[in-house]
Short mmCIF file of N, CA, C and O in Angstrom, two decimals:
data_model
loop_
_atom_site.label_atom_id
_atom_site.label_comp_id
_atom_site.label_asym_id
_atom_site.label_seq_id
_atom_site.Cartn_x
_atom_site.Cartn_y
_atom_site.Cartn_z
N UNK S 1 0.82 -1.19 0.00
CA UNK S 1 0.00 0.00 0.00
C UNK S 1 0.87 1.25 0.00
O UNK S 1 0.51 2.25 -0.63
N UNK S 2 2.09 1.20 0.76
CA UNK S 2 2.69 2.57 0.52
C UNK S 2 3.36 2.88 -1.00
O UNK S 2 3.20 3.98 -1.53
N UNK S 3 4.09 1.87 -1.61
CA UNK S 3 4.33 1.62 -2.77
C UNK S 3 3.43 2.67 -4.02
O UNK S 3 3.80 3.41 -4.93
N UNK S 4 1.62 2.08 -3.26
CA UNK S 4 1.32 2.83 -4.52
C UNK S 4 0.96 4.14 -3.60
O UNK S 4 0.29 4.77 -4.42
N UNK S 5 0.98 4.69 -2.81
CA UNK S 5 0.56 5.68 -2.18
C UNK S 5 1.88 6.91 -2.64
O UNK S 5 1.83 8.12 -2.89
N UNK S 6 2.69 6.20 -2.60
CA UNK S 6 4.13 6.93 -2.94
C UNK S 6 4.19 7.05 -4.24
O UNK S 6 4.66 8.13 -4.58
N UNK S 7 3.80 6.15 -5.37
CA UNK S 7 3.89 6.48 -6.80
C UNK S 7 2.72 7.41 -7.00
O UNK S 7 2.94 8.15 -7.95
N UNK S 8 1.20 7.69 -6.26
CA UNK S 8 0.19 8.29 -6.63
C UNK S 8 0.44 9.64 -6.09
O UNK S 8 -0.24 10.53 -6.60
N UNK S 9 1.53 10.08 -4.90
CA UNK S 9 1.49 11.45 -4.70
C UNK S 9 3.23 11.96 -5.95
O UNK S 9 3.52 13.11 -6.28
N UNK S 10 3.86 10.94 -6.26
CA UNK S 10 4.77 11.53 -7.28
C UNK S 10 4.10 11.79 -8.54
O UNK S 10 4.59 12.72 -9.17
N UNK S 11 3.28 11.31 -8.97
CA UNK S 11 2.25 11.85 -10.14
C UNK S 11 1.50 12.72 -9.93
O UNK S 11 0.96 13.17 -10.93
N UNK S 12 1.17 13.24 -8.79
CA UNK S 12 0.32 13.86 -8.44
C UNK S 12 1.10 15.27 -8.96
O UNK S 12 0.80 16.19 -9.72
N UNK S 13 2.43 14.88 -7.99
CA UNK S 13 3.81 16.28 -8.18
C UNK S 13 4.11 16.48 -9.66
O UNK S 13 3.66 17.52 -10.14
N UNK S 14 4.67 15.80 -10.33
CA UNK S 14 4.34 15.62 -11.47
C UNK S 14 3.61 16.48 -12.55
O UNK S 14 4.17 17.11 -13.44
N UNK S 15 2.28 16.41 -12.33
CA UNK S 15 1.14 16.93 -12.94
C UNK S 15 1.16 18.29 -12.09
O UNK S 15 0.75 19.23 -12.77
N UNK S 16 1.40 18.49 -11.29
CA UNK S 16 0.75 19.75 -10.69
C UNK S 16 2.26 20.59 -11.25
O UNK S 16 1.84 21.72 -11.48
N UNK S 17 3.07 20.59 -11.42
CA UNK S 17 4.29 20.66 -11.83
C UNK S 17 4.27 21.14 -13.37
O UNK S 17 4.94 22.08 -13.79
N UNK S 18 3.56 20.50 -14.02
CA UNK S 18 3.27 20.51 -15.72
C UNK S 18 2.46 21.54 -15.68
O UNK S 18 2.64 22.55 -16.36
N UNK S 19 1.37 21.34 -14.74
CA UNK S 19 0.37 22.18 -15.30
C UNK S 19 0.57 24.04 -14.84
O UNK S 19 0.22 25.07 -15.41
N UNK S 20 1.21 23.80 -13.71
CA UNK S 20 2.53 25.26 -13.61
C UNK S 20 2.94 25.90 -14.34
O UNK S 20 2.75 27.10 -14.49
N UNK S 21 3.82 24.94 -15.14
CA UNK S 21 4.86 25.69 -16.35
C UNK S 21 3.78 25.78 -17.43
O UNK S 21 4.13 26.65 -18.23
N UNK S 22 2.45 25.16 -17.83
CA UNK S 22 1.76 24.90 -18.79
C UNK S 22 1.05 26.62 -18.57
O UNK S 22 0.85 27.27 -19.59
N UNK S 23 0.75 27.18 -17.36
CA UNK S 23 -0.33 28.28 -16.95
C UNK S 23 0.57 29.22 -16.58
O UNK S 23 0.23 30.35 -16.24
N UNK S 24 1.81 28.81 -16.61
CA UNK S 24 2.95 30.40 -16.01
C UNK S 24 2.71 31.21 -17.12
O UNK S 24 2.15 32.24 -16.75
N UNK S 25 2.89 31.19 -18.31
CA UNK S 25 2.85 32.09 -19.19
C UNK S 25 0.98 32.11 -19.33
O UNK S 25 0.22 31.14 -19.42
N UNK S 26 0.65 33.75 -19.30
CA UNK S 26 -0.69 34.34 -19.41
C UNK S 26 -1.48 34.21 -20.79
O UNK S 26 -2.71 34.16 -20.88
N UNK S 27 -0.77 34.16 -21.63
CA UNK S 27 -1.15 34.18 -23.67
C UNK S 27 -1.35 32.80 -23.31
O UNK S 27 -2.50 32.46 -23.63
N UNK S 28 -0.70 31.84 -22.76
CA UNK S 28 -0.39 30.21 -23.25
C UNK S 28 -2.20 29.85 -22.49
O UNK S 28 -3.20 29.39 -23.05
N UNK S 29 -1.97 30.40 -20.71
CA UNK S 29 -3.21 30.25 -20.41
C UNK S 29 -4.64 30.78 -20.98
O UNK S 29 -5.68 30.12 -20.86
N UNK S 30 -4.59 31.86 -21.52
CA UNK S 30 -5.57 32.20 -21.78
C UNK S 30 -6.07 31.39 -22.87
O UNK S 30 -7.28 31.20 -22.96
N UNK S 31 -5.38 30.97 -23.58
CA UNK S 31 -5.36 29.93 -24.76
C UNK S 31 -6.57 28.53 -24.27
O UNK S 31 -7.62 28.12 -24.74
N UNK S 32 -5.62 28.12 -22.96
CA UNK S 32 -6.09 27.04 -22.54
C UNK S 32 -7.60 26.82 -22.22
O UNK S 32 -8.30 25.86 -22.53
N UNK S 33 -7.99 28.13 -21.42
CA UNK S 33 -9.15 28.65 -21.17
C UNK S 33 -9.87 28.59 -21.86
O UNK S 33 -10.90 27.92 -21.80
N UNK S 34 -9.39 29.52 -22.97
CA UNK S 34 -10.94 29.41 -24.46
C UNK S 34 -10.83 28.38 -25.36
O UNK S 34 -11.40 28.39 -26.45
N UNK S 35 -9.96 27.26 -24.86
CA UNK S 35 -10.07 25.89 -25.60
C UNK S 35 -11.12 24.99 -24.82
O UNK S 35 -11.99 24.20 -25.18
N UNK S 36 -10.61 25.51 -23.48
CA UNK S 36 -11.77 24.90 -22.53
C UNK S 36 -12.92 24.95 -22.33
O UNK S 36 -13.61 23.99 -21.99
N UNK S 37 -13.43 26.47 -22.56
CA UNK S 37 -14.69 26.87 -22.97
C UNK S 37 -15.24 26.03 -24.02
O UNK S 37 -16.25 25.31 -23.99
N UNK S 38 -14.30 26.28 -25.08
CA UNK S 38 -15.05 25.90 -26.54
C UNK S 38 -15.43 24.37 -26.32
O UNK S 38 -16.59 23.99 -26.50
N UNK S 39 -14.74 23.78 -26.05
CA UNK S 39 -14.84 22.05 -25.65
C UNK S 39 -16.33 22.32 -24.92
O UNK S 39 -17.37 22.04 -25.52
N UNK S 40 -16.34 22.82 -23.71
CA UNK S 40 -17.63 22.46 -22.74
C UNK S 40 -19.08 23.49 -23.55
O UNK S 40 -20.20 23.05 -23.30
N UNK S 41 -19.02 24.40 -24.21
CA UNK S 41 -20.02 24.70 -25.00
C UNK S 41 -20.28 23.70 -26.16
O UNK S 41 -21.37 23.64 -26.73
N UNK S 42 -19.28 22.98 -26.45
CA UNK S 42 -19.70 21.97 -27.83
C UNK S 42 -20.36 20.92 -27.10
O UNK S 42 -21.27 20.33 -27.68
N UNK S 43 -20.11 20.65 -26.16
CA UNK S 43 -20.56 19.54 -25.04
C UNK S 43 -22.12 19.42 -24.64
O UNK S 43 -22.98 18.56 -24.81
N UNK S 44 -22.09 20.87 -23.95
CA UNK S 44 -23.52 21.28 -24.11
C UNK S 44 -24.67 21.56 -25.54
O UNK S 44 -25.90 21.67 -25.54
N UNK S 45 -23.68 21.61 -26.66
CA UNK S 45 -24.58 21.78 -27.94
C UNK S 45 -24.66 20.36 -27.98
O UNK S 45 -25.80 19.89 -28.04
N UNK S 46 -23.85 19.70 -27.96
CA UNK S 46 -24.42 18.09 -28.59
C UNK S 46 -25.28 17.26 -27.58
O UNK S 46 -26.16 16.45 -27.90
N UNK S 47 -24.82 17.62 -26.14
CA UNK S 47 -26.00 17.46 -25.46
C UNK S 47 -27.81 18.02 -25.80
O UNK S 47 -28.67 17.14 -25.84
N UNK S 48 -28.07 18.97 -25.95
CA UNK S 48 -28.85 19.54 -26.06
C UNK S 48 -29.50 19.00 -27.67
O UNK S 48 -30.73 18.97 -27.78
N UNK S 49 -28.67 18.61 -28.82
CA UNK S 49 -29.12 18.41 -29.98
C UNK S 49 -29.67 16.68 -29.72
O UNK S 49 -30.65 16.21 -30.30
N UNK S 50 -28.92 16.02 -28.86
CA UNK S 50 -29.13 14.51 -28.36
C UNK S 50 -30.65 14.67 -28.13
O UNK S 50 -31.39 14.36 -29.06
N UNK S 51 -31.22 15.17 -26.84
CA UNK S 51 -32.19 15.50 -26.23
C UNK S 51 -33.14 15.67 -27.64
O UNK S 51 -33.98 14.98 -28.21
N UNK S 52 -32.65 16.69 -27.81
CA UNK S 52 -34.15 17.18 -29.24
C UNK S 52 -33.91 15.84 -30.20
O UNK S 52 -35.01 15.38 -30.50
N UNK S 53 -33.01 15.22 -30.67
CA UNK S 53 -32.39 14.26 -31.48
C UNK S 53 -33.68 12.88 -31.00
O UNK S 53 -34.34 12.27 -31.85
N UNK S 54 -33.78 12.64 -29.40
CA UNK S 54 -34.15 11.65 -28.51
C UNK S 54 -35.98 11.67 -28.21
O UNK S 54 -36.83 10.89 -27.78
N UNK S 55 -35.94 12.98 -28.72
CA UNK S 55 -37.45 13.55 -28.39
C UNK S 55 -38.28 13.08 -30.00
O UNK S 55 -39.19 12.29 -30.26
N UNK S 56 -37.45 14.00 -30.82
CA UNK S 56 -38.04 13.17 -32.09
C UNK S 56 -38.08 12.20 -32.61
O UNK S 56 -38.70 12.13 -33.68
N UNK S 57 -37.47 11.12 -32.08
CA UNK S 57 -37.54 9.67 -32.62
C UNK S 57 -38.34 9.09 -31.22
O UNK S 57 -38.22 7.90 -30.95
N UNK S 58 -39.12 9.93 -30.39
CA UNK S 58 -39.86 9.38 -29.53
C UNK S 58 -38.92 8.24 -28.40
O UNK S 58 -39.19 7.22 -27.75
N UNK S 59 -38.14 8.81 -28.55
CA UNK S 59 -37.70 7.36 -27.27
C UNK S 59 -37.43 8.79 -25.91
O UNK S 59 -37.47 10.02 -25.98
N UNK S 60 -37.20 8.00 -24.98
CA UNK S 60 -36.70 9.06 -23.56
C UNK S 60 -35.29 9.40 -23.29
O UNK S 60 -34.33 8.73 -22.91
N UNK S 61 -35.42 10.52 -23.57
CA UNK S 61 -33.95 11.15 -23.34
C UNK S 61 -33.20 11.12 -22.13
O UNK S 61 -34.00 11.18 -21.19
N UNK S 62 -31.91 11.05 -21.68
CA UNK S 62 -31.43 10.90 -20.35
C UNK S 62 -32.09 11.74 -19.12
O UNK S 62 -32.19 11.45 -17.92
N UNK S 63 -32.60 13.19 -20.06
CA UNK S 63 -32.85 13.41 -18.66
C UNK S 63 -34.32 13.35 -18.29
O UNK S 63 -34.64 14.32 -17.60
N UNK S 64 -34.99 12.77 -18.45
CA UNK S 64 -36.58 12.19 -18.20
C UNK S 64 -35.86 10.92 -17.71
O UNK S 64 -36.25 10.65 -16.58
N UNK S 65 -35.24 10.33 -18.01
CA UNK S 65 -34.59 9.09 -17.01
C UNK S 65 -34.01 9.66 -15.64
O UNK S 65 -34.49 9.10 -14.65
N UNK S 66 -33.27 10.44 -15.44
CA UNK S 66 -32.88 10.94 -14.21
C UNK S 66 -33.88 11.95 -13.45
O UNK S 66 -33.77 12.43 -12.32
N UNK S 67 -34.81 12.11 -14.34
CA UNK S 67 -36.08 13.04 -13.26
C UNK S 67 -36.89 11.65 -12.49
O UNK S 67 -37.27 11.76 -11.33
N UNK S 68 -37.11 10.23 -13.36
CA UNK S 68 -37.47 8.94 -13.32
C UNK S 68 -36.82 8.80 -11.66
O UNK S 68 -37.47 8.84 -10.62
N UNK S 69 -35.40 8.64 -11.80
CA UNK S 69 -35.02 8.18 -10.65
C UNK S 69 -35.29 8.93 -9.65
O UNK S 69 -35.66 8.38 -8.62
N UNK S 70 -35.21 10.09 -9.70
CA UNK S 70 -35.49 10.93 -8.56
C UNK S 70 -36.51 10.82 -7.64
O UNK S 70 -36.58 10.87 -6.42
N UNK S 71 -37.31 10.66 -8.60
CA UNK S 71 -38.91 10.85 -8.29
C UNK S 71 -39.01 9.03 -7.48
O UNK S 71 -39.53 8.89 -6.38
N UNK S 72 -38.62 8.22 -8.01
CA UNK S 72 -38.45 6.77 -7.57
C UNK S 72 -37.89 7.00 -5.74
O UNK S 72 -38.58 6.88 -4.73
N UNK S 73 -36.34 7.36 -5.87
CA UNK S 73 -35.74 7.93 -4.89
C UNK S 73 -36.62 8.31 -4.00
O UNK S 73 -36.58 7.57 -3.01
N UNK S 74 -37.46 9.21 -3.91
CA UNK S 74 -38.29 10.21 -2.80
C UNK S 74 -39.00 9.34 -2.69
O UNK S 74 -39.06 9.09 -1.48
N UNK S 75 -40.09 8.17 -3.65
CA UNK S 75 -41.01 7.24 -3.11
C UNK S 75 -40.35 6.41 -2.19
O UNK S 75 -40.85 6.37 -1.07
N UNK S 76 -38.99 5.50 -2.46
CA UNK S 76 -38.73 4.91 -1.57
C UNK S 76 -38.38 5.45 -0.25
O UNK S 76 -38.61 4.79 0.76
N UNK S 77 -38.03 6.19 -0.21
CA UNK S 77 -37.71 7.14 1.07
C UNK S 77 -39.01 7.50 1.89
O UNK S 77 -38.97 7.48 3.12
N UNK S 78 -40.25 7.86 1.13
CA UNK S 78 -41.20 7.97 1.72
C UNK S 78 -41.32 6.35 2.38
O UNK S 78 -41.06 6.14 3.57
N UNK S 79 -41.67 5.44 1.58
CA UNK S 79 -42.25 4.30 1.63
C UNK S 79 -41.35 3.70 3.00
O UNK S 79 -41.95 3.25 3.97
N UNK S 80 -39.83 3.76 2.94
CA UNK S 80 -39.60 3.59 3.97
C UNK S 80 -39.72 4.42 5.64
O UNK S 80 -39.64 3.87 6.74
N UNK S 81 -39.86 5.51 5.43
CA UNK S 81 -40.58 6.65 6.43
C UNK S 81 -42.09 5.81 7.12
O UNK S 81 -42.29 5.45 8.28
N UNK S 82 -42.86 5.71 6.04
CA UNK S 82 -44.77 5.04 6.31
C UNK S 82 -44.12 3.41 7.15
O UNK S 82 -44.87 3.03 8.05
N UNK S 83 -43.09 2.68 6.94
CA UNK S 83 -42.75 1.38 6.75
C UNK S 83 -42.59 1.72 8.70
O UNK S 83 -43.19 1.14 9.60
N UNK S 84 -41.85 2.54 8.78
CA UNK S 84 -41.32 2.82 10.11
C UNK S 84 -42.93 2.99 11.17
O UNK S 84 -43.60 2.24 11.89
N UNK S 85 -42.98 4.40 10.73
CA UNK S 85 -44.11 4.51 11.43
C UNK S 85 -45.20 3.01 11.32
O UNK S 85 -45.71 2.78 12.42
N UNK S 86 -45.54 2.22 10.45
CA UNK S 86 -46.29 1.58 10.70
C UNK S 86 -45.70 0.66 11.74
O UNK S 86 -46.57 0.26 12.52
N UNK S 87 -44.38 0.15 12.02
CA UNK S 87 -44.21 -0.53 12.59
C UNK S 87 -44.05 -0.11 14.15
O UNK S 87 -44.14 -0.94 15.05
N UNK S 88 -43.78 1.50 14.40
CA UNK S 88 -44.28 1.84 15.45
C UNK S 88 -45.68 1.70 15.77
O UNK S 88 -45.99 1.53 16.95
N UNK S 89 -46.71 1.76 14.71
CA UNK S 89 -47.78 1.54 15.60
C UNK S 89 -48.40 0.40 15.86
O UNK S 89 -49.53 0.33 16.35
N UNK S 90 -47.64 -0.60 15.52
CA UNK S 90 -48.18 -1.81 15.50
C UNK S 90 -47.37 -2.41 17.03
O UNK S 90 -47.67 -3.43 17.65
N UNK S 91 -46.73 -1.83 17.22
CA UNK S 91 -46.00 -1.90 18.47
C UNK S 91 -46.48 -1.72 20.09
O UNK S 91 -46.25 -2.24 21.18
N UNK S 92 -47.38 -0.54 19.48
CA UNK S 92 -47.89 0.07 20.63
C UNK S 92 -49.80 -0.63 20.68
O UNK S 92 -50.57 -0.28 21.58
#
């Protein structure tokens, strides 16, 4: 265990090290930035075209699946809440 504990904080140094010299210069970062942007706005466009993409061929898009679980989530939580109390009153 120390073995890899010791190789995972020298990579760690490593990387934090790269990404230093990668952001010391301000032009190089700013670069990085609006590459980064551009990546996570394309992310969100193809997300968003998926969805409409998912809607018109009628099937359910991810996120009507994750409103699904949610909503599942809070029933069981209730259900176990009613589960409790019933068994308190069956007690008494």
């Amino acid at each position: 265990m120390g073995i890899r504990r010791n190789l995972k904080k020298q990579a760690l140094g490593v990387s934090q090290k790269a990404v230093e010299k990668l952001m010391a210069d301000e032009k190089r970062a700013m670069v990085v930035a609006q590459a980064l942007g551009s990546v996570q706005r394309g992310k969100q466009a193809l997300d968003r075209s998926q969805e409409e993409l998912m809607r018109v061929l009628s099937f359910a898009p991810r996120s009507d699946f994750k409103a699904v679980g949610k909503k599942l989530s809070g029933l069981k939580r209730r259900l176990r809440e009613l589960d409790e109390k019933l068994e308190e009153v069956a007690r008494e």
